[in-house]
XYZ file of C-alpha atoms in Angstrom:
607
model
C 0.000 0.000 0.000
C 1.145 3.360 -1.261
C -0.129 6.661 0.785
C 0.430 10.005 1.257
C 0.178 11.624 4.598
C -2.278 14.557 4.461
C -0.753 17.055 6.616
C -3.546 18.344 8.167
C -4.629 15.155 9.342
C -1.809 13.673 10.623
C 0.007 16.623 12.427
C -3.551 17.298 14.031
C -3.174 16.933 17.780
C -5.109 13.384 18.823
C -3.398 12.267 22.496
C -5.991 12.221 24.622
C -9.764 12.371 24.728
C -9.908 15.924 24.685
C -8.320 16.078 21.551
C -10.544 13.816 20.431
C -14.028 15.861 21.236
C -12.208 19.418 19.471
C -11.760 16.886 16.603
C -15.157 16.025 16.456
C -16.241 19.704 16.989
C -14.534 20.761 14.339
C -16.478 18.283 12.552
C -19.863 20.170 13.932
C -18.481 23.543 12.926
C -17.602 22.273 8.852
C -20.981 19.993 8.487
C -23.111 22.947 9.253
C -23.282 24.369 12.862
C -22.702 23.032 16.094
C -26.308 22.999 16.614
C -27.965 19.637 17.731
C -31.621 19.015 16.401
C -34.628 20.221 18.267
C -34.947 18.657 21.389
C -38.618 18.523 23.693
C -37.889 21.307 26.655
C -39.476 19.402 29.108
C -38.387 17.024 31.485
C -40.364 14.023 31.150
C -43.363 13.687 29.218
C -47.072 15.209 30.185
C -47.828 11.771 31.255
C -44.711 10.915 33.402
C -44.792 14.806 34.818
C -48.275 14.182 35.727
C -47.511 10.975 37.296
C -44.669 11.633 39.214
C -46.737 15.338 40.358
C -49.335 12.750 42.175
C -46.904 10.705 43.548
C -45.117 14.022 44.933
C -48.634 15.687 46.023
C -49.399 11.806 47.459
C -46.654 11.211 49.543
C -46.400 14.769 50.947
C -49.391 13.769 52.598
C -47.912 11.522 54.700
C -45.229 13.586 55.736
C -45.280 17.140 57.722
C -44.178 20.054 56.228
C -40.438 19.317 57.667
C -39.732 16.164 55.645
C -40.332 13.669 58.450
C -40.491 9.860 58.187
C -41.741 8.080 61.086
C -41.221 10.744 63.322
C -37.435 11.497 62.619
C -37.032 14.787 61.097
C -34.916 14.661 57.625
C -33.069 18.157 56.939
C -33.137 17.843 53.009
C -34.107 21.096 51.648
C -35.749 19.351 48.426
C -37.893 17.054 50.653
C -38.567 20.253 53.072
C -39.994 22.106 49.767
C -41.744 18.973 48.235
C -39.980 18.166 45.074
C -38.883 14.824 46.153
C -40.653 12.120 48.563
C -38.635 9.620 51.521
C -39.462 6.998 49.406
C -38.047 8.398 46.320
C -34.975 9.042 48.000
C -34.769 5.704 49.325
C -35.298 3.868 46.313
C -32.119 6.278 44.828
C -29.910 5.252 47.444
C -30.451 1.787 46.446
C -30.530 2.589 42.698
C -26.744 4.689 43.706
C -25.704 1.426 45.180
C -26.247 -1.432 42.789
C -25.948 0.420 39.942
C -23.065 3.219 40.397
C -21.120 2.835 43.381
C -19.333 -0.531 42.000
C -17.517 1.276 39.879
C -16.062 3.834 41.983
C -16.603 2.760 45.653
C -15.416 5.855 47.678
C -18.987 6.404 49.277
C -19.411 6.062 52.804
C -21.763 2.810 53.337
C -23.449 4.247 56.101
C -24.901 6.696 53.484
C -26.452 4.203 51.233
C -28.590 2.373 54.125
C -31.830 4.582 53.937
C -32.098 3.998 57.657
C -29.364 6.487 58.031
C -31.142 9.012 56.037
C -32.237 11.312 59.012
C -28.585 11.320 60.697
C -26.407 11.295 57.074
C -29.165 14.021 55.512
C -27.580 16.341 58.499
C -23.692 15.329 59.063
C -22.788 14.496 55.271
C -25.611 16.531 53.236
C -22.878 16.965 50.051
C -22.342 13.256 50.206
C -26.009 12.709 50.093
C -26.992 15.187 47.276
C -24.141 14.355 45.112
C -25.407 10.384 45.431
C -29.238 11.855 44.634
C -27.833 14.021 41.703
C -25.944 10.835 40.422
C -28.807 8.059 40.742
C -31.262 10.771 39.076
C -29.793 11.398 36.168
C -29.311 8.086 33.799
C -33.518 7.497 33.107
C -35.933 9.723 31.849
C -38.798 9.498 35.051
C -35.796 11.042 37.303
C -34.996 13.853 35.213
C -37.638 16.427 37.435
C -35.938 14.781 40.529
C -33.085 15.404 39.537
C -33.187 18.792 38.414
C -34.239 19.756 42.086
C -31.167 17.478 43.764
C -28.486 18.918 40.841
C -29.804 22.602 41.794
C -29.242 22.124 45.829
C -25.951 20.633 44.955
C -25.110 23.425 43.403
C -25.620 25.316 46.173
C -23.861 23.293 48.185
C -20.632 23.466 46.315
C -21.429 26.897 45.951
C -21.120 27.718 49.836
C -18.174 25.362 50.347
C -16.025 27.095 47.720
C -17.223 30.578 49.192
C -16.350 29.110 52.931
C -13.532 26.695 52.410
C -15.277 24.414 55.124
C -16.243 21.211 54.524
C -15.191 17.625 55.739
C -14.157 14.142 53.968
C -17.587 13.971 53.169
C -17.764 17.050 50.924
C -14.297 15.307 49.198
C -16.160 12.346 48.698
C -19.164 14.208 46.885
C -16.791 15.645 44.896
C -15.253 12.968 43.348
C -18.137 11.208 42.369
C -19.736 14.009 40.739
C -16.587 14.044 38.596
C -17.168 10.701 37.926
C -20.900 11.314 36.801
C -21.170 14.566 35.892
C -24.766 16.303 36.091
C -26.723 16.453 33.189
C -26.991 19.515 31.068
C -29.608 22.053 30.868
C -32.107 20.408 28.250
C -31.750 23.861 26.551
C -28.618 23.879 25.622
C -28.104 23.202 22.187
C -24.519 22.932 21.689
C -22.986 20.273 20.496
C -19.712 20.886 22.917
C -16.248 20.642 22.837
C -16.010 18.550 26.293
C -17.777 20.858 28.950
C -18.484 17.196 30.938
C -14.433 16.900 31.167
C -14.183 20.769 32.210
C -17.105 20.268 34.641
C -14.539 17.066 36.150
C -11.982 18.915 36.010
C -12.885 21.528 38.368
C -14.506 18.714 40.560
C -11.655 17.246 41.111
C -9.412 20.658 41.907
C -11.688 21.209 44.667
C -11.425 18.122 46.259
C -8.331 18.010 46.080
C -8.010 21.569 47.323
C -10.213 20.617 50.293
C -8.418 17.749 50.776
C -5.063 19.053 51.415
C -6.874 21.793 53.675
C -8.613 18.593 55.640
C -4.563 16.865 55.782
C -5.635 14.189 53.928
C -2.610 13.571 52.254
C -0.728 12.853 55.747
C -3.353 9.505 55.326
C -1.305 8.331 52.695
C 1.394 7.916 54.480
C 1.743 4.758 57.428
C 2.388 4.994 60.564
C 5.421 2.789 62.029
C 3.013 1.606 64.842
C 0.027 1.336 62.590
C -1.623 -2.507 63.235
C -5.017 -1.809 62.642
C -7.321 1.181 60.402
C -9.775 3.226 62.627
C -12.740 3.941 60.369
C -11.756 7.436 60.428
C -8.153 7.180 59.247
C -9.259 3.951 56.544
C -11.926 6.600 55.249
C -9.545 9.152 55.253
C -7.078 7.264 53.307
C -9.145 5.963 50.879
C -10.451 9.455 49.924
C -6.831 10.269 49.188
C -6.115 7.300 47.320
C -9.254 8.486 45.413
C -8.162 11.952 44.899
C -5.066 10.708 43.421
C -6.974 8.496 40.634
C -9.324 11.156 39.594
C -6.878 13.447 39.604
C -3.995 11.579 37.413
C -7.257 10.188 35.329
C -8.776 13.665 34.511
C -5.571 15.358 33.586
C -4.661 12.242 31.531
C -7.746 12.848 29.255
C -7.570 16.711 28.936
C -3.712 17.273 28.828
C -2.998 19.384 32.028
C -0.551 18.621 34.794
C -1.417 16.762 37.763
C -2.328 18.230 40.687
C -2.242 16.240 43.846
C 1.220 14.386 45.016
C -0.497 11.180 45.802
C 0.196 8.212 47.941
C 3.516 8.599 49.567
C 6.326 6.907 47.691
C 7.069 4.544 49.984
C 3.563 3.468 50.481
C 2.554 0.746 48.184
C -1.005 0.675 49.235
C -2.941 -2.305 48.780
C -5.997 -3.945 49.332
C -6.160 -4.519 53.152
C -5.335 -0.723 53.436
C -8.741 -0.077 52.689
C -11.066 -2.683 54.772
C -14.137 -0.976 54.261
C -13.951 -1.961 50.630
C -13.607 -5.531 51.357
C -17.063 -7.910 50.671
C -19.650 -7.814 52.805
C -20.264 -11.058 54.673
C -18.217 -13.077 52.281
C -20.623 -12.233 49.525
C -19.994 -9.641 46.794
C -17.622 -8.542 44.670
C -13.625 -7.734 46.418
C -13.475 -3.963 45.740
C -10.275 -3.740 47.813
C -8.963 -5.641 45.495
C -10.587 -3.923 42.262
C -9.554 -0.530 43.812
C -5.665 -1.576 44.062
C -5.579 -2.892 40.478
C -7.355 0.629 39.196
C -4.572 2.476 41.476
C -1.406 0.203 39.930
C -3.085 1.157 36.850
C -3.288 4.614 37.539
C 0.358 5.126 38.554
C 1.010 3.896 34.944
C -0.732 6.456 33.826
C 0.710 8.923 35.779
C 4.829 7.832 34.891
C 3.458 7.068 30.894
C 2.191 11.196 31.257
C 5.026 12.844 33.450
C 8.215 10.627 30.815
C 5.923 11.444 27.427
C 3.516 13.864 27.734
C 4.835 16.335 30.214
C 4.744 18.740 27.666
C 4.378 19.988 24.079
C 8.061 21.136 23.960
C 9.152 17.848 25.552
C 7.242 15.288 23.199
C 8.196 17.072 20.305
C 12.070 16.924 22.014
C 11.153 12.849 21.881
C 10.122 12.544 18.859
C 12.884 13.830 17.201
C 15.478 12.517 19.343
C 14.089 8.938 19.310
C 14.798 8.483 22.856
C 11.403 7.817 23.526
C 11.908 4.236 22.329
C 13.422 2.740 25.612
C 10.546 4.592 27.732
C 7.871 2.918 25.539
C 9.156 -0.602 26.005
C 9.875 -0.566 29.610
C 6.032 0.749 29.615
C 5.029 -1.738 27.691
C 6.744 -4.756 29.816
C 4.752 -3.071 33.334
C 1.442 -2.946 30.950
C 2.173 -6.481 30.788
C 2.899 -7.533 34.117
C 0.017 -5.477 35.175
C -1.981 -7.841 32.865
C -0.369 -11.262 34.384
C -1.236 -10.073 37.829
C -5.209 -8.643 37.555
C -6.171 -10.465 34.330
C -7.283 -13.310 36.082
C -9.288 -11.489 38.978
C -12.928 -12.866 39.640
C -15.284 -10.370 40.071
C -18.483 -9.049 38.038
C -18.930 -9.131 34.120
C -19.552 -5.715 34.196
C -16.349 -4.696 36.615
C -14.202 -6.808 34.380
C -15.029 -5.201 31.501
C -13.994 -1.553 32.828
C -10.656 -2.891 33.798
C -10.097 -4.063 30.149
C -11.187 -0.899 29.017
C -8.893 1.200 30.899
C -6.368 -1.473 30.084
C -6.764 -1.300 26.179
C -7.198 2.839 26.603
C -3.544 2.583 28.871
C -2.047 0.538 25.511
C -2.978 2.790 23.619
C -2.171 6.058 25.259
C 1.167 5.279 25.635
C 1.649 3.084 22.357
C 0.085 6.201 19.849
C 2.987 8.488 20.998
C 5.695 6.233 18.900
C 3.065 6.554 16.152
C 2.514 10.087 15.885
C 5.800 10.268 16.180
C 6.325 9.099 12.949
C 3.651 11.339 11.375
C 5.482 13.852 12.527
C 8.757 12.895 10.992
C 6.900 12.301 7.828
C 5.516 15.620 7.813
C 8.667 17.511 8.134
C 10.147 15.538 5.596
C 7.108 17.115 3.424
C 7.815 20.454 5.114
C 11.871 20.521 4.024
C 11.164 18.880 0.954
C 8.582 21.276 -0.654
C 10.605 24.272 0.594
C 13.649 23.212 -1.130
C 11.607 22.590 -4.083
C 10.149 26.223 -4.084
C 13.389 27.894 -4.205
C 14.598 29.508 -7.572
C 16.727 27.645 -9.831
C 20.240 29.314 -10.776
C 18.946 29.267 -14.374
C 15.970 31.354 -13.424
C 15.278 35.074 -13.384
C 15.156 36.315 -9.708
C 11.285 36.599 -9.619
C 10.416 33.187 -11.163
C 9.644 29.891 -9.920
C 10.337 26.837 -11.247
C 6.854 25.025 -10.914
C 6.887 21.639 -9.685
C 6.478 18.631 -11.850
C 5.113 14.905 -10.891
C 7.799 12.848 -9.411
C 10.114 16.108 -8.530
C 12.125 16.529 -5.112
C 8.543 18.053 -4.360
C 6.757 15.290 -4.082
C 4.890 14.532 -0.829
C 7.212 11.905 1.768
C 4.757 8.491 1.232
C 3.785 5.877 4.150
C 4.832 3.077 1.879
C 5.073 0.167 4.359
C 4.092 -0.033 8.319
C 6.006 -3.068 8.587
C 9.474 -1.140 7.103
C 8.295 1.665 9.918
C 11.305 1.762 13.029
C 8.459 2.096 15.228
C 5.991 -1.055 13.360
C 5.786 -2.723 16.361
C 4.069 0.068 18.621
C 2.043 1.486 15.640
C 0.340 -2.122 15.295
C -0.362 -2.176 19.084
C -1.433 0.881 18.853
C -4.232 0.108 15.947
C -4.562 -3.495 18.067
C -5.077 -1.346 21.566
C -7.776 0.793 20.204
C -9.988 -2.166 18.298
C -9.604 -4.598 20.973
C -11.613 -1.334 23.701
C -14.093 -1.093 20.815
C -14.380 -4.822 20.692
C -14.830 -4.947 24.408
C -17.184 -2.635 24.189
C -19.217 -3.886 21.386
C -19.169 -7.536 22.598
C -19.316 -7.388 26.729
C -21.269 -4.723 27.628
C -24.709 -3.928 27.426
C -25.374 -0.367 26.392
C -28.478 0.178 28.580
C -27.885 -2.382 31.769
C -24.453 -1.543 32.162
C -22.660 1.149 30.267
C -25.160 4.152 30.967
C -24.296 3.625 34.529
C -20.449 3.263 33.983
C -18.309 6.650 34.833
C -18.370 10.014 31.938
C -14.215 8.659 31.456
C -15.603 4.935 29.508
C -17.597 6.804 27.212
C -14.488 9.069 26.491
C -12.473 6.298 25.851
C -14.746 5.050 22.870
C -14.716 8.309 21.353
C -10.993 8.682 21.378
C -10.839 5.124 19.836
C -13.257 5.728 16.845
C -11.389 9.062 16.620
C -7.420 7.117 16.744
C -9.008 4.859 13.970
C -10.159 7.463 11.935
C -6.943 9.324 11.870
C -5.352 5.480 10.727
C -7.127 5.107 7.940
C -6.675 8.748 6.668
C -2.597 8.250 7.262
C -2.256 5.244 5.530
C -1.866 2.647 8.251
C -4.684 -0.161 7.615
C -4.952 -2.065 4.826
C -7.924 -2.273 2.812
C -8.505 -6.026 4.448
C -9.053 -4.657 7.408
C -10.801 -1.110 6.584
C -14.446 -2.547 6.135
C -14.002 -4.617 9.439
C -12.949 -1.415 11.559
C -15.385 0.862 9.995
C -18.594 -2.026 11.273
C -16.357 -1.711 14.366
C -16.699 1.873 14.422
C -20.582 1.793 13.435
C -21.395 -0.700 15.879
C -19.838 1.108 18.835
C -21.792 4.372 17.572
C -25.074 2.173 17.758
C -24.242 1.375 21.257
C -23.421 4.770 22.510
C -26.852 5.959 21.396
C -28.515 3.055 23.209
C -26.481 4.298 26.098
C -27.627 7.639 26.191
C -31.583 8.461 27.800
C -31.856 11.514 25.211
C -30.540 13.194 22.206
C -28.245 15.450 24.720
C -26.408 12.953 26.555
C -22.688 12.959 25.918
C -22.873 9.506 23.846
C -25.588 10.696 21.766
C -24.058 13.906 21.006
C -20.613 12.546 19.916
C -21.623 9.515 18.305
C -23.382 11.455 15.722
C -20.269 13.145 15.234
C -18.425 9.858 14.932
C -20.859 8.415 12.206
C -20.102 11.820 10.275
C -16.258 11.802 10.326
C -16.444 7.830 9.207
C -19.628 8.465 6.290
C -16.919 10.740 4.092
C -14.862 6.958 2.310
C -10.599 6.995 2.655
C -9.359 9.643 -0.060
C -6.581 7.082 -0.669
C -7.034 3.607 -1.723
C -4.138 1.191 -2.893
C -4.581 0.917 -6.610
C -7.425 2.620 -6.777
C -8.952 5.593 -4.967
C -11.652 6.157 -7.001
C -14.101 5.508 -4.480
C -12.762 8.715 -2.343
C -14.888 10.956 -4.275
C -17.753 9.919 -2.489
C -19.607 9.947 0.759
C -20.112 12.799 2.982
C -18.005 16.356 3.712
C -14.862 16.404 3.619
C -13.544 17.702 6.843
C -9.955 17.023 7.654
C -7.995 17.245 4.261
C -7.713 19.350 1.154
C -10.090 18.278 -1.476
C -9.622 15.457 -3.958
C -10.933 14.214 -6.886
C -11.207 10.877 -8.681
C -7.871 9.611 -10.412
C -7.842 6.908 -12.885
C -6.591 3.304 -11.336
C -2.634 3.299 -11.475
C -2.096 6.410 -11.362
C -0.166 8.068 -8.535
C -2.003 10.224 -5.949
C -1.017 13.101 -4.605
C -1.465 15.457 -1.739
C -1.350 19.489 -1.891
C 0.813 20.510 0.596
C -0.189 24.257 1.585
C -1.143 24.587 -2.194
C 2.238 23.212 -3.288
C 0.909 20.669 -5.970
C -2.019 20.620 -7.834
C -1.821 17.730 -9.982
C -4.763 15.569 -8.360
C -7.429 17.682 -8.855
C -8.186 17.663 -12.548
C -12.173 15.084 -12.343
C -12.544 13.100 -14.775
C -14.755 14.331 -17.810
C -14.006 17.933 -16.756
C -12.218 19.985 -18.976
C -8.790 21.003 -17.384
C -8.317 23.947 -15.252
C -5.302 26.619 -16.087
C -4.656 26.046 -12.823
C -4.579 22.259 -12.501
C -7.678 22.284 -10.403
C -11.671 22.148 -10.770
C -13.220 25.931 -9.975
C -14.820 24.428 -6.981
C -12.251 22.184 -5.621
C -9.752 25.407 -5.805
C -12.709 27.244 -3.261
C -12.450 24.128 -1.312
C -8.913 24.427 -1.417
C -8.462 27.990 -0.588
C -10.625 27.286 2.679
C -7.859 24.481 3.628
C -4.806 26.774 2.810
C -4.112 27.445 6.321
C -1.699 24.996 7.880
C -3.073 22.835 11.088
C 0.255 23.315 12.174
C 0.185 26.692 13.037
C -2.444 26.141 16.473
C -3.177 23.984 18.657
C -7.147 21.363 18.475
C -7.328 22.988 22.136
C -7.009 26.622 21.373
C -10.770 26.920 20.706
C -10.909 30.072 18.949
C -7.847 29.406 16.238
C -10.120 25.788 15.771
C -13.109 27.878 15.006
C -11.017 30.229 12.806
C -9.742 27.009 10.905
C-alpha cells in the first residue's frame, strides 16, 4: 500500500480524549453548525410529569411540612420544599448502590442504608446530594428529581467554595460528581467541545483543594506503629487514594498537569489498606482488590504522562530525538505484568469489563505516541522537501519559480510500508489497543444495563478510539482487508453509545453522531485505486480530492504546493490544474493545522 500523509490530518493533535471531542467539533463547525436538532424542553413527558406530580402531592401527605419519616425529622431542603418524597430518595440510594457505586466505591456505606437518612441528611448533606444528583440522572422518570437534587448541589458546592469548610464527606461528593457529571440544561443546544471533562476537572481541583486543607494527604502515608485502620483514618485514606486516581485520570484525558502528590512513595497501598472496601459477609464482589488494580493502573498512567507527555516542547524533544523508544518498552513490559497479575481477577462481568477498558485505553495512550511520532517525521520531511523545491533555480530570473512537476524533489514523503516503519511494532499495538476497547465494548457490555451507569471517562475512551481509527485510515496505516471490518467496528460502537444515552443530549448521543459523520466521508486514498474517495459525505480534515484513474499516482497538496490531483474526470482542465470548486475548497484548507493547537478553541473555530 502506497499513501500520502495529508498534513492536516496527521500533524492534528489526537493524544488524549480531549483532543478527540475538538476533533469532532470541528467536525460540527464544517458539516453545518454546532447545533444539535430540536430537542422537547421538558423534562419528562405530560404523562410521566403528571404521574410523578401525584406521587409528589401523594406522599407529601404523609409527611409534615419538615420532611419527616416516622417521626425522625430529615433536613433535606428538596424534601422540606416537596420536590422529592422519603421513598423516592430511598429507592435512589439503592438505585446509587447497585448500579453506580461498584464502579467507583469511595462512598461512605453508612450513606447508602436509607435507615441512616435522618442522621447522614444532616452530618454528610454533600455526600447525600451528590449520590441523589448521580442516581437521578441516567432514566428519563428522574430527570424532574433530579433537576431539584443537581440545583441544591449546586448550592452546596457553591457555599463550600465561598467558605472553604467542609469535611471528607464534601471530598467524597466531589469525586463522584466528577465521575458522573450532572446532566446539562435540556436547553442547551450545543454540540460541545467537552464541557463534561471541564465540569470534572474543576470537581476534582476542589477536592483536592479541600483535601489538602482537611490533611488528607498525611493519610497516605503509614504509621510505624500502625496494626489496625480506625474507620476514620481507613476513610480518610481511601479518599486520598481516590483523589489521586481522579486526579492523574482527569488530567490524563484533557492534557494538564497533575495536581495532587499522591500516595507517599514509599507506600505501596494495597488492598487490606482499605477494609471498608472488602465484601460484605463473604458475599460480593472484592473492591479492595478492584480498587488496588485501578490504582497500579493509575500510577502507569501517571509515569506514561510525566516521561511522554509532560509537555508539548518535551514530546516534540522525543520525537525527534528517538529516545522515547526505551521509555515505551519498559512501559510496555509493566502494561504487561500489570496484565499477568489482575487479568485473572474474579469479580463481576460488568467490573471486568472496565478494567479491560482502561487497560486497552492505557495501551494505547502510551503506544500512539511512537506513532505520531512518525507522522510527525513524515511531515517535516514534506515540510523541508517542498521548501527546497520552491526555491529559484540558478537558471531562473530572480522573480520566477520553477513550478513543480510529478515525481520532482517536491513530491509529498509516502507511508509506503508499516512493517518497514522503526516504530511497526508500537504502531500495530497501537491500531490493536484501540480495536480490541471497541471490541470490548461492542461484545461485553450492554449499552443500557451496564454502560449508561459506567463513569463520563468509559464513554471518552470510545470516542478517542473511533477518533485514533479514523486518523489510521486517513494516514495510511490499515490495509484495505481490514478497513471494512474497523469501519462495522466503528458503526457498531456508535449504535451502542446511542442506546447508552436516555436523550438526544447525553454525551454519547451527542458525539456519536459526530463519529458516524467523520467515518460516512470513504478513505481519499485507496491502494490501486482511490476512485471511491470521491464519495460519501463532507470532507472535513484534508484538502479536497478528486477521482484519479486506477494506477495512477495520488497526490497530496501541501499548503497549495501541488495541484496535480485535482483535474475530475470528464471535466475539462483547469489553467490552474484544479476544478473551480475544488480550488474554493482548497483555498478554505490553505491554512496549515500546524500553526495552532485542536485545544485553542478560537484558532479551531477560525480554521
Amino acid at each position: 500500500m502506497k499513501t500520502v500523509v495529508d498534513d492536516n490530518i496527521a500533524s492534528a493533535d489526537l493524544l488524549n480524549p480531549s483532543d478527540a471531542l475538538e476533533f469532532l467539533a470541528h467536525v460540527a463547525d464544517r458539516a453545518g453548525g454546532n447545533q444539535l436538532p430540536p430537542i422537547i424542553n421538558a423534562n419528562m413527558r405530560p404523562a410521566q410529569r403528571s404521574s410523578s406530580s401525584a406521587i409528589l402531592r401523594d406522599d407529601n401527605r404523609q409527611t409534615n411540612g419538615q420532611g419527616s419519616s416516622n417521626g425522625n425529622v430529615i433536613q433535606y431542603p428538596p424534601l422540606i420544599q416537596g420536590r422529592v418524597t422519603v421513598d423516592m430518595i430511598h429507592e435512589l440510594l439503592v438505585r446509587y448502590e447497585e448500579r453506580y457505586h461498584p464502579y467507583f466505591p469511595i462512598a461512605n456505606p453508612a450513606a447508602m442504608d436509607p435507615h441512616n437518612l435522618p442522621s447522614i441528611a444532616v452530618e454528610e448533606p454533600h455526600l447525600l446530594s451528590a449520590i441523589l444528583t448521580v442516581a437521578s440522572k441516567d432514566e428519563r422518570e428522574w430527570w424532574q428529581i433530579h433537576e431539584a437534587c443537581s440545583a441544591h448541589m449546586q448550592q452546596l458546592i457553591s457555599t463550600l467554595v465561598y467558605c472553604g469548610d467542609g469535611t471528607v464527606e464534601a471530598v467524597e461528593a466531589l469525586l463522584i460528581l466528577a465521575e458522573w457529571v450532572p446532566r446539562r440544561p435540556h436547553s442547551t443546544p450545543a454540540i460541545g467541545r467537552g464541557e463534561e471533562d471541564h465540569a470534572a476537572w474543576m470537581h476534582v481541583g476542589t477536592a483536592i483543594r479541600l483535601g489538602y486543607l482537611l490533611g488528607l494527604d498525611r493519610a497516605g502515608f503509614r504509621n510505624e506503629n500502625e496494626t489496625t485502620l480506625s474507620v476514620e483514618l481507613n476513610r480518610r485514606r481511601l479518599a486520598w487514594a481516590a483523589c489521586y486516581m481522579s486526579d492523574r485520570q482527569i488530567s490524563v484525558r484533557i492534557g494538564k498537569a497533575f495536581w495532587s502528590r499522591g500516595p507517599g512513595p514509599s507506600t505501596g497501598l494495597r488492598a487490606h489498606d482499605f477494609p471498608s472496601l472488602r465484601p460484605r459477609n463473604g458475599h460480593g464482589d472484592d473492591f479492595a482488590a478492584i480498587f488496588q488494580a485501578n490504582l497500579e493502573l493509575t500510577q502507569l498512567f501517571s509515569n506514561a504522562h510525566d516521561v511522554l507527555y509532560s509537555s508539548k516542547s518535551r514530546s516534540h524533544q522525543l520525537h525527534l530525538g528517538g529516545e522515547y523508544v526505551k521509555y515505551i518498552d519498559d512501559f510496555r513490559v509493566a502494561i504487561r505484568t500489570w496484565h499477568s497479575t489482575w487479568g485473572t481477577l474474579s469479580c463481576s462481568p460488568h467490573l471486568k469489563a472496565s478494567l479491560i477498558l482502561s487497560y486497552e485505553y492505557l495501551r494505547l495512550y502510551i503506544n500512539a505516541f511512537a506513532y505520531q511520532a512518525t507522522l510527525n517525521r513524515i511531515v517535516l520531511a514534506q515540510a523541508s522537501n517542498a521548501t527546497t523545491s520552491a526555491l529559484p533555480t540558478s537558471s531562473a530570473a530572480p522573480t520566477q519559480h520553477t513550478t513543480p512537476s510529478r515525481g520532482s524533489a517536491t513530491a509529498p514523503f509516502t507511508f509506503t510500508d508499516v512493517a518497514a516503519a522503526p516504530d511497526a511494532r508500537f504502531i500495530y499495538d497501537s491500531i490493536d489497543a484501540a480495536k480490541a476497547l471497541l471490541s470490548t465494548f461492542n461484545s461485553f457490555i450492554d449499552p443500557v444495563t451496564c454502560f449508561r451507569f459506567m463513569p463520563l471517562r468509559f464513554y471518552l475512551y470510545v470516542i478517542w478510539c473511533a477518533c485514533f481509527l479514523y486518523k489510521a485510515r486517513e494516514t495510511g496505516v490499515m490495509g484495505n482487508d481490514a478497513r471494512g471490518g474497523v469501519r462495522r467496528m466503528v458503526n457498531d460502537a456508535v449504535d451502542r453509545l446511542q442506546k447508552a444515552s436516555a436523550c438526544a443530549n447525553d454525551v454519547g448521543d451527542r458525539y456519536s453522531r459526530l463519529i458516524r459523520l467523520l467515518w460516512r466521508k470513504p478513505p481519499a486514498y485507496q491502494s490501486g485505486n482511490i476512485g471511491s474517495a470521491a464519495t460519501g459525505g463532507a470532507d472535513i480534515t484534508r484538502p479536497g480530492t478528486a477521482q484519479v484513474p486506477p494506477g495512477s499516482a495520488p497526490t497530496v497538496t501541501f499548503n497549495g504546493a501541488d495541484n496535480t490531483h485535482g483535474q475530475v474526470p470528464g471535466q475539462p482542465a483547469h489553467p490552474e490544474g484544479l476544478h473551480p470548486m475544488q480550488q474554493q475548497h482548497q483555498q478554505h484548507h490553505r491554512t496549515s493545522i500546524n500553526a495552532f493547537s485542536w485545544l485553542d478553541l478560537e484558532a479551531v473555530g477560525d480554521y
